[in-house]
Short mmCIF file of C-alpha atoms in Angstrom, two decimals:
data_model
loop_
_atom_site.label_atom_id
_atom_site.label_comp_id
_atom_site.label_asym_id
_atom_site.label_seq_id
_atom_site.Cartn_x
_atom_site.Cartn_y
_atom_site.Cartn_z
CA MET A 1 138.75 152.95 -4.41
CA SER A 2 140.52 154.60 -1.49
CA LYS A 3 138.80 154.94 1.85
CA VAL A 4 138.37 158.55 2.96
CA ILE A 5 137.94 160.59 6.12
CA MET A 6 137.78 164.37 6.48
CA VAL A 7 138.81 166.71 9.31
CA GLN A 8 137.00 170.05 9.47
CA GLY A 9 137.26 172.78 12.08
CA THR A 10 134.99 175.27 13.77
CA MET A 11 137.40 178.06 12.67
CA SER A 12 140.94 178.62 11.49
CA ASN A 13 143.86 177.44 13.60
CA VAL A 14 141.98 174.86 15.66
CA GLY A 15 144.68 172.31 14.86
CA LYS A 16 143.29 170.60 11.76
CA SER A 17 146.65 170.38 9.99
CA LEU A 18 148.37 168.62 12.87
CA LEU A 19 145.46 166.23 13.48
CA VAL A 20 145.48 165.27 9.80
CA GLY A 21 149.23 164.78 10.02
CA GLY A 22 148.77 162.63 13.12
CA LEU A 23 146.12 160.48 11.44
CA CYS A 24 148.37 160.06 8.40
CA ARG A 25 151.17 158.85 10.68
CA VAL A 26 148.92 156.44 12.59
CA PHE A 27 147.53 154.90 9.42
CA ALA A 28 151.03 154.61 7.95
CA GLN A 29 152.31 152.96 11.14
CA ASP A 30 149.44 150.50 10.80
CA GLY A 31 150.62 149.49 7.35
CA LEU A 32 148.33 151.54 5.12
CA LYS A 33 149.34 153.66 2.14
CA VAL A 34 148.13 157.15 3.06
CA ALA A 35 147.70 160.43 1.17
CA PRO A 36 146.79 163.81 2.70
CA PHE A 37 144.58 166.12 0.66
CA LYS A 38 143.43 169.72 0.88
CA SER A 39 141.55 171.00 -2.14
CA GLN A 40 142.21 174.68 -1.41
CA ASN A 41 144.79 176.10 0.95
CA MET A 42 145.51 179.73 1.82
CA ALA A 43 149.02 180.08 3.21
CA LEU A 44 152.33 181.83 2.64
CA ASN A 45 154.32 178.76 3.66
CA SER A 46 154.78 176.58 0.60
CA PHE A 47 156.94 173.75 -0.71
CA VAL A 48 158.31 172.78 -4.13
CA THR A 49 158.04 169.18 -5.29
CA ALA A 50 160.71 167.23 -7.14
CA ASP A 51 159.01 168.14 -10.43
CA GLY A 52 159.09 171.86 -9.64
CA LEU A 53 155.46 172.39 -8.62
CA GLU A 54 154.23 174.34 -5.60
CA LEU A 55 151.91 173.20 -2.82
CA GLY A 56 151.12 174.19 0.75
CA ARG A 57 153.82 173.44 3.30
CA ALA A 58 151.25 171.78 5.60
CA GLN A 59 150.46 169.15 2.97
CA ALA A 60 154.20 168.52 2.51
CA MET A 61 154.43 167.99 6.27
CA GLN A 62 151.45 165.62 6.21
CA ALA A 63 153.05 163.68 3.35
CA GLU A 64 156.19 163.29 5.44
CA CYS A 65 154.01 162.00 8.29
CA ALA A 66 152.56 159.47 5.86
CA GLY A 67 156.03 158.47 4.65
CA VAL A 68 155.35 159.45 1.02
CA ALA A 69 156.78 162.08 -1.31
CA PRO A 70 154.86 165.39 -1.38
CA SER A 71 152.79 165.76 -4.56
CA VAL A 72 150.91 168.71 -6.02
CA TYR A 73 147.88 166.40 -6.18
CA MET A 74 147.69 166.73 -2.40
CA ASN A 75 146.91 170.46 -2.71
CA PRO A 76 145.64 171.39 -6.18
CA ILE A 77 144.73 174.98 -5.25
CA LEU A 78 147.03 177.24 -3.23
CA LEU A 79 146.20 180.87 -2.47
CA LYS A 80 149.09 183.10 -1.37
CA PRO A 81 147.83 186.47 -0.07
CA THR A 82 149.54 189.44 -1.73
CA ASN A 83 147.60 192.09 0.22
CA ASP A 84 144.53 192.34 2.44
CA VAL A 85 142.05 191.85 -0.43
CA GLY A 86 143.80 189.63 -2.97
CA SER A 87 145.93 186.55 -3.51
CA GLN A 88 148.17 184.87 -6.00
CA VAL A 89 146.22 181.87 -7.29
CA ILE A 90 148.23 178.68 -7.88
CA VAL A 91 146.50 175.76 -9.60
CA ASN A 92 148.17 172.38 -10.01
CA GLY A 93 151.40 173.89 -8.72
CA GLU A 94 151.62 176.75 -11.23
CA VAL A 95 150.62 180.41 -11.00
CA VAL A 96 147.36 181.35 -12.72
CA GLY A 97 147.53 185.01 -11.68
CA ASN A 98 146.54 187.46 -8.96
CA MET A 99 142.86 187.81 -8.09
CA SER A 100 140.79 189.86 -5.70
CA ALA A 101 138.72 187.91 -3.21
CA ARG A 102 135.54 188.72 -5.12
CA ASP A 103 137.00 187.65 -8.48
CA TYR A 104 138.29 184.41 -7.05
CA PHE A 105 134.95 183.64 -5.41
CA ALA A 106 133.28 183.93 -8.82
CA TYR A 107 136.00 181.84 -10.47
CA LYS A 108 136.65 178.98 -8.08
CA LYS A 109 133.78 176.69 -9.16
CA GLN A 110 135.62 176.29 -12.46
CA LEU A 111 138.37 174.52 -10.52
CA VAL A 112 136.23 171.56 -9.42
CA PRO A 113 137.51 169.40 -12.33
CA ASP A 114 141.10 170.17 -11.26
CA ILE A 115 140.25 169.19 -7.69
CA MET A 116 138.68 165.90 -8.73
CA THR A 117 141.52 165.08 -11.13
CA ALA A 118 144.01 165.53 -8.30
CA TYR A 119 141.91 163.50 -5.88
CA ASN A 120 141.50 160.68 -8.40
CA GLU A 121 145.26 160.59 -8.95
CA LEU A 122 145.72 159.90 -5.23
CA GLN A 123 143.07 157.18 -5.38
CA GLU A 124 145.25 155.30 -7.86
CA TRP A 125 147.64 154.26 -5.09
CA ALA A 126 146.36 155.29 -1.63
CA ASP A 127 144.50 152.98 0.73
CA VAL A 128 143.28 155.97 2.73
CA ILE A 129 142.95 159.66 1.88
CA VAL A 130 142.78 162.05 4.84
CA ILE A 131 141.20 165.35 3.78
CA GLU A 132 141.65 168.65 5.59
CA GLY A 133 139.05 171.39 5.44
CA ALA A 134 139.74 175.13 5.68
CA GLY A 135 138.41 177.69 8.14
CA SER A 136 134.86 176.72 9.05
CA PRO A 137 132.09 174.86 7.17
CA ALA A 138 129.56 177.23 8.74
CA GLU A 139 130.49 180.39 6.78
CA ILE A 140 126.91 180.78 5.61
CA ASN A 141 127.74 183.65 3.23
CA LEU A 142 130.21 181.44 1.33
CA LYS A 143 128.61 178.00 1.46
CA SER A 144 126.87 178.11 -1.92
CA ASP A 145 130.11 177.69 -3.85
CA ASP A 146 132.16 175.80 -1.26
CA ILE A 147 134.92 173.56 -2.62
CA VAL A 148 136.96 172.91 0.51
CA ASN A 149 134.64 171.97 3.40
CA MET A 150 131.21 170.37 3.03
CA GLY A 151 131.31 170.96 -0.72
CA MET A 152 134.41 168.79 -0.86
CA ALA A 153 132.93 166.20 1.50
CA LYS A 154 129.92 165.85 -0.80
CA LEU A 155 132.08 165.46 -3.90
CA VAL A 156 133.81 162.38 -2.47
CA ASP A 157 131.20 161.21 0.05
CA ALA A 158 133.49 161.70 3.04
CA PRO A 159 132.56 161.24 6.71
CA VAL A 160 133.58 164.31 8.74
CA ILE A 161 135.25 164.78 12.12
CA LEU A 162 134.62 168.31 13.46
CA VAL A 163 137.34 169.86 15.63
CA GLY A 164 136.99 172.72 18.13
CA ASP A 165 139.73 174.61 20.00
CA ILE A 166 139.13 174.77 23.75
CA ASP A 167 142.28 176.83 24.34
CA ARG A 168 140.67 179.83 22.66
CA GLY A 169 137.50 179.49 24.74
CA GLY A 170 133.87 178.69 23.96
CA VAL A 171 134.52 175.24 22.54
CA PHE A 172 130.99 173.97 23.24
CA ALA A 173 129.51 176.99 21.50
CA GLN A 174 131.95 176.48 18.63
CA LEU A 175 130.89 172.89 18.07
CA LEU A 176 127.15 173.26 18.66
CA GLY A 177 126.98 176.54 16.74
CA THR A 178 128.70 175.00 13.76
CA LEU A 179 126.32 172.03 13.78
CA GLU A 180 123.30 174.35 14.00
CA LEU A 181 124.42 176.33 10.95
CA LEU A 182 124.88 173.27 8.76
CA GLU A 183 122.23 172.01 6.35
CA GLU A 184 120.56 168.77 7.35
CA ASP A 185 122.53 166.65 4.86
CA GLU A 186 125.77 168.36 5.92
CA ARG A 187 125.09 167.76 9.57
CA ALA A 188 124.51 164.08 8.82
CA ARG A 189 128.07 163.89 7.53
CA VAL A 190 129.53 164.92 10.90
CA LYS A 191 130.20 161.59 12.60
CA GLY A 192 132.31 162.75 15.54
CA LEU A 193 133.47 165.80 17.51
CA VAL A 194 136.97 166.45 18.82
CA ILE A 195 137.96 168.91 21.56
CA ASN A 196 141.51 170.02 20.81
CA LYS A 197 144.26 171.81 22.77
CA PHE A 198 142.97 170.92 26.24
CA ARG A 199 145.00 171.75 29.34
CA GLY A 200 144.26 170.24 32.73
CA ASP A 201 142.13 167.42 34.13
CA LYS A 202 139.95 165.86 31.43
CA SER A 203 137.40 164.67 33.98
CA LEU A 204 136.32 168.29 34.41
CA LEU A 205 134.89 168.12 30.87
CA ASP A 206 132.70 165.06 31.49
CA SER A 207 129.45 166.89 32.22
CA GLY A 208 129.96 169.25 29.29
CA ILE A 209 130.66 166.38 26.93
CA THR A 210 127.49 164.60 28.04
CA MET A 211 125.45 167.76 27.42
CA ILE A 212 126.96 168.50 24.02
CA GLU A 213 126.40 164.92 22.88
CA ASP A 214 122.75 165.12 24.01
CA MET A 215 122.19 168.46 22.30
CA GLY A 216 124.18 167.86 19.13
CA LYS A 217 123.39 164.15 18.68
CA VAL A 218 127.03 163.59 17.65
CA PRO A 219 129.54 161.73 19.85
CA VAL A 220 132.72 163.33 21.17
CA VAL A 221 135.41 160.94 19.93
CA GLY A 222 138.41 162.53 21.58
CA THR A 223 139.85 165.24 23.79
CA VAL A 224 143.35 166.03 22.60
CA PRO A 225 145.78 167.73 25.01
CA TYR A 226 147.71 170.88 24.27
CA VAL A 227 151.17 169.74 23.17
CA HIS A 228 154.29 171.50 21.90
CA LEU A 229 155.65 169.79 18.81
CA MET A 230 158.37 171.07 16.50
CA ILE A 231 156.33 170.53 13.35
CA ASP A 232 155.77 172.96 10.49
CA ASP A 233 152.85 175.32 10.95
CA GLU A 234 150.52 176.16 8.11
CA ASP A 235 150.38 179.93 8.17
CA SER A 236 150.93 183.18 10.03
CA LEU A 237 148.38 182.20 12.70
CA SER A 238 151.19 180.15 14.20
CA GLU A 239 151.75 180.91 17.86
CA ARG A 240 155.48 180.84 17.09
CA LEU A 241 155.10 184.25 15.45
CA ASP A 242 153.65 185.64 18.67
CA ASN A 243 156.48 184.09 20.71
CA LYS A 244 153.94 182.18 22.78
CA TRP A 245 156.03 179.07 22.45
CA ASP A 246 159.38 179.24 24.22
CA SER A 247 161.78 177.07 22.23
CA SER A 248 164.25 176.79 25.09
CA SER A 249 163.89 176.83 28.86
CA GLU A 250 167.51 177.96 29.19
CA SER A 251 168.57 180.45 26.55
CA LEU A 252 172.27 180.48 25.76
CA ILE A 253 171.92 181.62 22.14
CA ASP A 254 169.29 184.16 21.09
CA ILE A 255 168.11 184.30 17.46
CA ALA A 256 165.92 187.19 16.29
CA VAL A 257 163.78 186.54 13.21
CA ILE A 258 162.35 189.65 11.57
CA ARG A 259 158.56 189.36 11.54
CA LEU A 260 157.89 190.96 8.16
CA PRO A 261 154.30 192.05 7.43
CA ARG A 262 154.21 189.61 4.48
CA ILE A 263 156.43 186.95 6.02
CA SER A 264 156.52 183.62 4.15
CA ASN A 265 158.17 180.25 4.70
CA PHE A 266 159.12 181.11 8.27
CA THR A 267 159.49 177.37 8.76
CA ASP A 268 163.08 177.87 7.56
CA VAL A 269 164.01 178.70 11.17
CA ALA A 270 162.46 175.55 12.66
CA PRO A 271 165.79 173.66 12.90
CA PHE A 272 167.13 176.27 15.30
CA GLU A 273 164.07 175.90 17.55
CA SER A 274 164.93 172.24 18.10
CA ILE A 275 168.41 172.89 19.54
CA ASN A 276 168.80 172.83 23.32
CA GLY A 277 169.85 176.23 24.65
CA VAL A 278 168.58 178.23 21.65
CA LYS A 279 165.75 180.73 21.83
CA VAL A 280 164.11 181.87 18.58
CA ARG A 281 162.09 185.08 18.71
CA PHE A 282 160.01 186.73 15.96
CA VAL A 283 160.51 190.48 16.30
CA ASN A 284 158.93 193.55 14.71
CA ASN A 285 160.43 196.24 16.93
CA PRO A 286 164.00 197.44 16.26
CA ARG A 287 164.82 197.39 19.99
CA GLU A 288 164.11 193.65 20.11
CA ILE A 289 167.22 192.96 18.03
CA GLU A 290 169.49 194.15 20.84
CA GLY A 291 171.28 191.31 22.60
CA SER A 292 170.71 188.80 19.79
CA ASP A 293 173.44 186.48 18.59
CA LEU A 294 172.00 186.04 15.09
CA VAL A 295 169.44 187.92 13.01
CA ILE A 296 167.49 186.12 10.28
CA ILE A 297 165.52 187.95 7.58
CA PRO A 298 163.03 185.38 6.24
CA GLY A 299 161.07 185.15 3.02
CA SER A 300 158.45 187.66 1.94
CA LYS A 301 155.46 187.53 -0.42
CA ASN A 302 155.97 191.22 -1.21
CA THR A 303 159.66 192.07 -0.98
CA ILE A 304 159.45 195.73 -1.98
CA SER A 305 156.60 196.44 0.39
CA ASP A 306 158.37 194.69 3.27
CA MET A 307 161.62 196.53 2.50
CA LYS A 308 159.69 199.77 2.70
CA TRP A 309 158.34 198.67 6.10
CA MET A 310 161.88 197.82 7.26
CA ARG A 311 162.99 201.35 6.44
CA GLU A 312 160.00 203.15 7.94
CA SER A 313 159.92 201.06 11.12
CA GLY A 314 163.58 201.64 11.92
CA MET A 315 164.35 197.94 11.47
CA GLU A 316 166.76 198.69 8.62
CA ALA A 317 168.94 200.92 10.80
CA ALA A 318 168.86 198.38 13.64
CA ILE A 319 169.93 195.52 11.35
CA ASN A 320 172.71 197.58 9.81
CA ARG A 321 174.06 198.44 13.26
CA PHE A 322 173.86 194.82 14.35
CA SER A 323 175.65 193.60 11.20
CA LEU A 324 178.82 195.51 12.10
CA ASN A 325 179.64 192.83 14.66
CA GLY A 326 176.88 190.25 14.45
CA PRO A 327 175.88 187.72 11.75
CA VAL A 328 172.80 188.27 9.59
CA VAL A 329 171.23 185.56 7.41
CA GLY A 330 168.72 186.37 4.68
CA ILE A 331 166.60 183.74 2.93
CA CYS A 332 164.80 184.30 -0.39
CA GLY A 333 163.03 187.67 0.01
CA GLY A 334 165.33 188.43 2.92
CA PHE A 335 168.29 187.73 0.62
CA GLN A 336 166.91 190.13 -1.98
CA MET A 337 166.51 192.86 0.66
CA MET A 338 170.17 192.51 1.64
CA GLY A 339 171.28 193.94 -1.70
CA ASN A 340 171.71 197.47 -2.99
CA THR A 341 168.60 197.62 -5.15
CA ILE A 342 165.41 195.71 -5.95
CA LEU A 343 163.92 196.53 -9.36
CA ASP A 344 160.37 195.67 -10.46
CA PRO A 345 160.13 196.75 -14.12
CA GLU A 346 157.22 194.38 -14.87
CA GLY A 347 155.15 195.43 -11.85
CA VAL A 348 155.29 191.92 -10.39
CA GLU A 349 154.55 193.06 -6.86
CA ASN A 350 152.17 195.69 -8.15
CA GLU A 351 151.64 197.81 -5.06
CA SER A 352 153.27 198.86 -1.83
CA GLU A 353 151.35 198.89 1.42
CA ASP A 354 150.01 202.41 0.81
CA GLY A 355 148.65 201.46 -2.61
CA LEU A 356 151.26 203.38 -4.61
CA ALA A 357 153.16 201.44 -7.23
CA LEU A 358 156.91 201.12 -6.65
CA SER A 359 159.13 200.10 -9.55
CA SER A 360 162.29 199.98 -7.44
CA ILE A 361 163.56 200.39 -3.91
CA ARG A 362 166.93 200.68 -2.25
CA GLY A 363 167.88 197.62 -0.23
CA LEU A 364 169.79 197.23 3.02
CA GLY A 365 173.14 197.50 1.26
CA LEU A 366 174.61 194.55 3.15
CA LEU A 367 175.64 192.69 -0.02
CA PRO A 368 176.80 194.07 -3.39
CA ILE A 369 173.90 192.52 -5.31
CA ILE A 370 171.00 193.77 -7.38
CA THR A 371 167.69 191.92 -7.89
CA ILE A 372 165.34 192.27 -10.84
CA LEU A 373 161.87 190.88 -10.15
CA GLN A 374 160.33 188.89 -12.98
CA SER A 375 156.79 187.69 -13.62
CA ALA A 376 157.92 184.09 -14.19
CA LYS A 377 158.28 182.32 -10.87
CA HIS A 378 161.36 180.17 -10.36
CA ARG A 379 160.48 176.89 -8.66
CA SER A 380 162.96 174.08 -8.19
CA GLN A 381 164.50 171.70 -5.74
CA THR A 382 168.16 172.54 -5.24
CA GLU A 383 171.00 170.21 -4.30
CA ASP A 384 174.51 171.57 -3.79
CA CYS A 385 177.25 171.94 -1.22
CA PHE A 386 178.74 174.93 0.55
CA ASP A 387 181.99 176.16 -0.91
CA ASP A 388 184.66 177.78 1.25
CA LEU A 389 182.70 179.91 3.71
CA THR A 390 184.56 182.17 6.10
CA GLY A 391 184.22 183.54 9.62
CA ILE A 392 181.21 182.44 11.66
CA TYR A 393 180.01 180.24 8.78
CA GLU A 394 183.31 178.40 8.21
CA SER A 395 182.16 175.14 9.82
CA LEU A 396 179.54 174.73 7.06
CA SER A 397 182.16 174.62 4.29
CA GLY A 398 182.04 171.49 2.16
CA GLU A 399 178.73 170.31 3.61
CA GLU A 400 175.99 169.18 1.22
CA PHE A 401 172.48 170.62 1.35
CA ILE A 402 169.14 169.99 -0.31
CA GLY A 403 166.39 172.60 -0.37
CA TYR A 404 163.99 174.34 -2.71
CA GLU A 405 163.59 177.71 -4.39
CA ILE A 406 160.41 179.74 -4.91
CA HIS A 407 161.01 183.28 -6.06
CA ASN A 408 160.16 185.89 -8.65
CA GLY A 409 163.38 187.46 -9.79
CA ILE A 410 167.03 186.96 -10.54
CA THR A 411 169.93 188.29 -8.49
CA ASN A 412 173.30 189.39 -9.85
CA ILE A 413 176.45 190.97 -8.49
CA ASP A 414 176.07 194.77 -8.60
CA TYR A 415 179.24 195.50 -10.54
CA ASP A 416 178.54 199.23 -10.52
CA ALA A 417 178.93 199.10 -6.74
CA ILE A 418 182.31 197.36 -6.95
CA GLU A 419 185.22 199.39 -8.24
CA ASP A 420 187.30 196.30 -8.93
CA THR A 421 185.57 192.94 -9.36
CA PHE A 422 188.61 191.16 -7.97
CA SER A 423 189.18 193.57 -5.10
CA LYS A 424 189.21 191.60 -1.87
CA GLU A 425 187.95 194.62 0.02
CA GLU A 426 184.90 195.08 -2.19
CA SER A 427 183.97 191.66 -3.62
CA PRO A 428 181.90 189.11 -1.66
CA ASP A 429 183.84 186.35 0.08
CA LEU A 430 181.78 183.72 -1.72
CA VAL A 431 179.28 183.59 -4.59
CA GLU A 432 177.65 180.23 -5.30
CA ARG A 433 175.73 179.55 -8.51
CA ASP A 434 173.55 176.68 -9.70
CA ASP A 435 174.14 174.61 -12.83
CA GLU A 436 172.53 177.34 -14.94
CA GLY A 437 174.87 179.97 -13.56
CA LYS A 438 172.23 181.67 -11.41
CA ILE A 439 173.26 182.94 -7.98
CA ILE A 440 171.86 180.91 -5.09
CA LEU A 441 174.10 182.07 -2.23
CA VAL A 442 176.36 185.00 -1.36
CA GLN A 443 178.52 185.48 1.74
CA ASN A 444 180.45 188.56 2.74
CA GLY A 445 181.85 188.65 6.28
CA ASN A 446 178.98 188.45 8.78
CA ILE A 447 176.37 188.49 6.00
CA LEU A 448 174.99 185.36 4.37
CA GLY A 449 172.14 185.40 1.84
CA THR A 450 170.58 182.51 -0.05
CA TYR A 451 167.60 181.66 -2.24
CA VAL A 452 167.40 178.11 -0.84
CA HIS A 453 164.55 177.38 1.56
CA GLY A 454 165.19 174.57 4.00
CA ILE A 455 168.95 174.99 3.74
CA PHE A 456 169.37 174.48 7.51
CA ASP A 457 167.08 171.42 7.56
CA ASN A 458 169.96 169.27 6.43
CA GLY A 459 171.67 167.07 9.01
CA ASP A 460 173.46 169.11 11.67
CA LEU A 461 173.99 172.35 9.69
CA ALA A 462 171.88 174.44 12.07
CA TYR A 463 173.71 172.96 15.05
CA ARG A 464 177.10 173.73 13.49
CA LEU A 465 176.16 177.38 13.08
CA VAL A 466 174.84 177.59 16.64
CA GLU A 467 178.05 176.00 17.93
CA ALA A 468 180.03 178.73 16.16
CA LEU A 469 177.79 181.38 17.72
CA ALA A 470 178.30 179.81 21.15
CA SER A 471 182.08 179.71 20.68
CA LYS A 472 182.09 183.38 19.70
CA LYS A 473 180.00 184.22 22.76
CA GLY A 474 182.09 182.09 25.10
CA VAL A 475 179.31 179.75 26.19
CA VAL A 476 179.08 175.96 25.99
CA LEU A 477 176.04 174.21 24.52
CA GLN A 478 174.66 171.04 26.00
CA SER A 479 176.10 168.09 24.06
CA GLN A 480 173.52 166.92 21.55
CA ASP A 481 173.49 164.21 18.88
CA TYR A 482 171.77 166.46 16.38
CA ASP A 483 170.16 165.47 13.08
CA PHE A 484 167.17 167.58 12.13
CA ASN A 485 165.63 164.98 9.84
CA ALA A 486 165.77 162.41 12.66
CA ILE A 487 164.27 164.99 15.05
CA LYS A 488 161.37 165.60 12.65
CA GLU A 489 160.65 161.90 12.34
CA ALA A 490 160.63 161.57 16.13
CA GLU A 491 158.21 164.51 16.37
CA TYR A 492 155.89 162.87 13.84
CA ASP A 493 155.92 159.72 15.97
CA LYS A 494 155.07 161.80 19.06
CA LEU A 495 152.18 163.35 17.14
CA ALA A 496 150.92 159.89 16.22
CA ASP A 497 151.10 158.84 19.87
CA VAL A 498 149.03 161.86 20.89
CA VAL A 499 146.39 161.05 18.27
CA ARG A 500 146.36 157.32 19.00
CA ASN A 501 146.11 157.82 22.77
CA ASN A 502 143.45 160.54 22.75
CA LEU A 503 141.13 159.73 19.86
CA ASP A 504 138.84 156.72 19.71
CA MET A 505 140.80 155.04 16.91
CA ASP A 506 138.39 152.08 16.79
CA PHE A 507 135.66 154.58 15.96
CA ILE A 508 137.89 156.32 13.37
CA TYR A 509 138.63 152.99 11.70
CA SER A 510 134.92 152.15 11.67
CA LEU A 511 134.34 155.27 9.58
CA ILE A 512 136.86 154.32 6.90
CA LYS A 513 135.88 150.65 6.82
#
């Protein structure tokens, strides 16, 4: 039987995902076989496994920290919000359907066997399973049917570390309040408290820590400093989206990422954040595009709705103006928006933001493509190489890439929009297809669209594109031996150092032994 430890938080975004990742890395460095686990995750950032199944991106990151391949068993239930009151429900990596919050609440207890099957699969090989909770265990209106916090801890008899976020204020109230709202048996499971995201002199916390330990009868087993790490974030609570994290002290190249209302898989831009001299900004105002060197339109959970927002907000006009002289990259939903038309004959996306059904919408018109949304979701890992790209993207030609696809819909060349398929003036410069003949990438001049998530994670592809942008602008980047995979591994090691140096690891090991 695997040993187990669980990390829960006083609320969302206290840093649970990174602490779990850090623990996974520490245990792996110490020679243990480690598996992360989160029974239920709500996030729009997801990953596709080698067998074509979908799980939360945070659990994929934690698997990388542990040095193991991501598996759907690490996240058997994934909820992807489609609007403010409902989500797409994914069980064991496959879509079950869309449910309202109330319907899912009534349904989720039926998923306990799926949760335990997944957990038991990990027990077959893991020495240690590190479980992540969700939100707070003290949501007293939801506790009766909990399957992700104390409900999960009870299912597998896990000791719990409770984490509070001092950066958002009120950390002592967070921790003590959470303990007070737990049932007696739940409170007994909490073996240690962690104060996360601390800035300043730790000695200033000493008196508060003494008081909270006296009042809560639970030891504080670590105060973790606020650190900037280039590691995938779980969801839209990421401070990257609010531009609170400056990715470069000296900005030579400026990249504007459109902050769509239903943005998903924004981790696709992470490689650019790790390049010296590059500033990545998430923007939702058309004026913020001005002065950029590259615009990226990321993925979307509701492409038609977000395209409607682009038009109404003025972002469409701003992007079209920018594209006359500047490069624009679209990924997945952003790629679909670049076309002439998006059709939804099956009602896949169901509703626009104002609640009115839209069966089609005109796209940005940047590429001569047409997309038809389909109820069946395409999920696959994709391995290919760039063909002969032109212009700003030329340096990527011939380079191999590995990524993954998650999308509802198929994209084709819009032949009605092209008078002569072979006309150089009208046809795209490049159309790449997979082994089944499906389009995965289209380039035309400054415009590049692709279905492949993680396409810039490979080697130095992001750096090559930034070098081309710098050359066009007439600036010189600081010389850098750039390999994004190596950078990620170094960041995971830094995360492990932070955890090892700031948590009482002897105490942590005593819990799993």
